[in-house]
Short mmCIF file of C-alpha atoms in Angstrom, two decimals:
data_model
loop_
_atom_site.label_atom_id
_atom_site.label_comp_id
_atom_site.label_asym_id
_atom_site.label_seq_id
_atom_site.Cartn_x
_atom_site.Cartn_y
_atom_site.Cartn_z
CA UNK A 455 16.65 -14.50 -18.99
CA UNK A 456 19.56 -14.43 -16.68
CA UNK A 457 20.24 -16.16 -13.00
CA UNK A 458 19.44 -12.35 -11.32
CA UNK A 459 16.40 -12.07 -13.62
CA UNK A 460 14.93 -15.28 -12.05
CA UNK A 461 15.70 -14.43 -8.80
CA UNK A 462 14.25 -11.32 -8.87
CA UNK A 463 11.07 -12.55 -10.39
CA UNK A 464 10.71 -15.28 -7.33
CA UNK A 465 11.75 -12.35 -4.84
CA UNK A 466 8.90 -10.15 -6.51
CA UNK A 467 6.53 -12.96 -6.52
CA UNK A 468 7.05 -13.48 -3.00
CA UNK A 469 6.60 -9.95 -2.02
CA UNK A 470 3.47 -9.18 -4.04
CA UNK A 471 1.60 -12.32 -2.29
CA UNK A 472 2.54 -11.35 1.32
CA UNK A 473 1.46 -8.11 0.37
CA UNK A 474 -2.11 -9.20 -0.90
CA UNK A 475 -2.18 -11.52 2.21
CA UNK A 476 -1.08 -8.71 4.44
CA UNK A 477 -4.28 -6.76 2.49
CA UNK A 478 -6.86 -9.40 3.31
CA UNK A 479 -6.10 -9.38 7.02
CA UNK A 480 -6.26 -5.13 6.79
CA UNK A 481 -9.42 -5.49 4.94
CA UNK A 482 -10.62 -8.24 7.52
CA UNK A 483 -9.46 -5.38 10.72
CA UNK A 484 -11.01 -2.87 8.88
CA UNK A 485 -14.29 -4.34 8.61
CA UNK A 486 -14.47 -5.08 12.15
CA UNK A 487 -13.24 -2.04 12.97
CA UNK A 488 -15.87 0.01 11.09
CA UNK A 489 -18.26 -2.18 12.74
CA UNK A 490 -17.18 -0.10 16.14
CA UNK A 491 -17.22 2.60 14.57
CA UNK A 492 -13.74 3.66 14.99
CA UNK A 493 -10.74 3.40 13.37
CA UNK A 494 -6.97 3.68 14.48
CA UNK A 495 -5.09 6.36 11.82
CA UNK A 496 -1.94 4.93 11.90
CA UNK A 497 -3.81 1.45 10.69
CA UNK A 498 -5.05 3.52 8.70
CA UNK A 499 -1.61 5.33 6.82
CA UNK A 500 -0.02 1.37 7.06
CA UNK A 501 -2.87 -0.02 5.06
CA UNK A 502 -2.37 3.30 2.16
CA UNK A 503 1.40 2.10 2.26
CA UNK A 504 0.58 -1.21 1.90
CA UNK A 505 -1.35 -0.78 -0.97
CA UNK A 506 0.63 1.42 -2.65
CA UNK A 507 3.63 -1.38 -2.01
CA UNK A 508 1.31 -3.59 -3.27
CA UNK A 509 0.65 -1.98 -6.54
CA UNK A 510 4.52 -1.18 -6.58
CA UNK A 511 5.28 -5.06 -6.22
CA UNK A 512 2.95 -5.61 -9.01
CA UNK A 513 4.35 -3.00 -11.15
CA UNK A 514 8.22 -4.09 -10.25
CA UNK A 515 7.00 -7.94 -11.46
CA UNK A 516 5.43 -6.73 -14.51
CA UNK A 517 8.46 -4.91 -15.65
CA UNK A 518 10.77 -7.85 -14.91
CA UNK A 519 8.75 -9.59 -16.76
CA UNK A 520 7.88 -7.74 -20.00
CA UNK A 521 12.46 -6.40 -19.81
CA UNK A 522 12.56 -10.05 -20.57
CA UNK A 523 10.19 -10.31 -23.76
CA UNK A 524 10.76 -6.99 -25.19
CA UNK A 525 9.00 -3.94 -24.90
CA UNK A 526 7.52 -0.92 -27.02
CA UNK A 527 7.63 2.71 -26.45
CA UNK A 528 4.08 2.61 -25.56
CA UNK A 529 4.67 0.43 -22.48
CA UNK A 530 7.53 1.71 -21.65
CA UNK A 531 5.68 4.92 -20.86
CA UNK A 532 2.91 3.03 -19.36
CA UNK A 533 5.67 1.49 -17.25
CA UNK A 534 6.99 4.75 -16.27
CA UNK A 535 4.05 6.02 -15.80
CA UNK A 536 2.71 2.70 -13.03
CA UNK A 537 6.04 3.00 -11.11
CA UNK A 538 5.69 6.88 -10.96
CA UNK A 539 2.36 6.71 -9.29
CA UNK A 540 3.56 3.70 -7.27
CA UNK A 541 6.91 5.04 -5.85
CA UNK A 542 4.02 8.25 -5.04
CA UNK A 543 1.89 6.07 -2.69
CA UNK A 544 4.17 4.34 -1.20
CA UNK A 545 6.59 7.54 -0.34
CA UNK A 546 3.06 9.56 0.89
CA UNK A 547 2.45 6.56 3.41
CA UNK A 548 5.99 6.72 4.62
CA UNK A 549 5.46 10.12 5.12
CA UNK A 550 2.50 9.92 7.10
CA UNK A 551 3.49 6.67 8.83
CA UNK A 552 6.88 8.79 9.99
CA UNK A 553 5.01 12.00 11.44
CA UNK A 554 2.73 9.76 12.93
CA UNK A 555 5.77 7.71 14.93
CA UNK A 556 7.43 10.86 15.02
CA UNK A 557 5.15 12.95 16.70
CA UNK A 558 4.15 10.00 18.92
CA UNK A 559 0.61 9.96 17.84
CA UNK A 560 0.63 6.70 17.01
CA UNK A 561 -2.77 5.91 19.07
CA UNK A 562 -5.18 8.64 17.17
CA UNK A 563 -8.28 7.01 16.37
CA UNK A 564 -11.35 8.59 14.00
CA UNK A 565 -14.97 7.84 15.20
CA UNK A 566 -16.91 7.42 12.19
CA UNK A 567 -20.03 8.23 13.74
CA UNK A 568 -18.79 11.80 13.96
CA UNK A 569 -17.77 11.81 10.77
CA UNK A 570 -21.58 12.75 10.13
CA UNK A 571 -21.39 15.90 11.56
CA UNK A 572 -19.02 17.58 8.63
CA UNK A 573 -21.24 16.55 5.51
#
């Protein structure tokens, strides 16, 4: 394993644990949040791209990782496959989070409680 190889592993690492610590303090909002009753939208998109970062982090370390021991075609594929559905999330939260910014509806909330009303 090379000097970049290393560095990129620590610079993954990194990433995927502010990620998961950036997740805890969503979920934490979140649950207070729902407690109201309502819910801000574009906390809402920024926790989807966080998550989908976070899986993308996860994927990005684990294929750092296994490039380094030597892979089959089977995981290769299941590689491809992660990162595909990764790169996915994360570009549909971007999307969302820029229409949102964009249109300057950045302060759109959803009340739960009528959420109720369209079951």
């Amino acid at each position: 394993m090379g000097t970049i190889d290393v560095v990129l592993i620590m610079a993954y690492s990194v990433s995927f644990i502010c990620a998961l610590l950036l997740m805890a303090a969503l979920f934490l909002y979140f649950r207070r949040r729902i407690r109201a009753r309502v819910i801000s939208l574009f906390m809402l998109a920024a926790f989807f791209f966080l998550g989908a970062y976070t899986v993308k982090m996860a994927v990005a370390f684990w294929l750092r990782f296994s490039s380094a021991a030597g892979t089959d075609a089977v995981l290769a594929s299941l590689h491809s496959r992660a990162w595909a559905f990764a790169q996915a999330g994360t570009t549909f939260g971007l999307i969302i989070l820029t229409m949102l910014m964009y249109t300057k509806r950045r302060d759109l909330f959803i009340v739960l409680s009528d959420l109720k009303k369209w079951r």
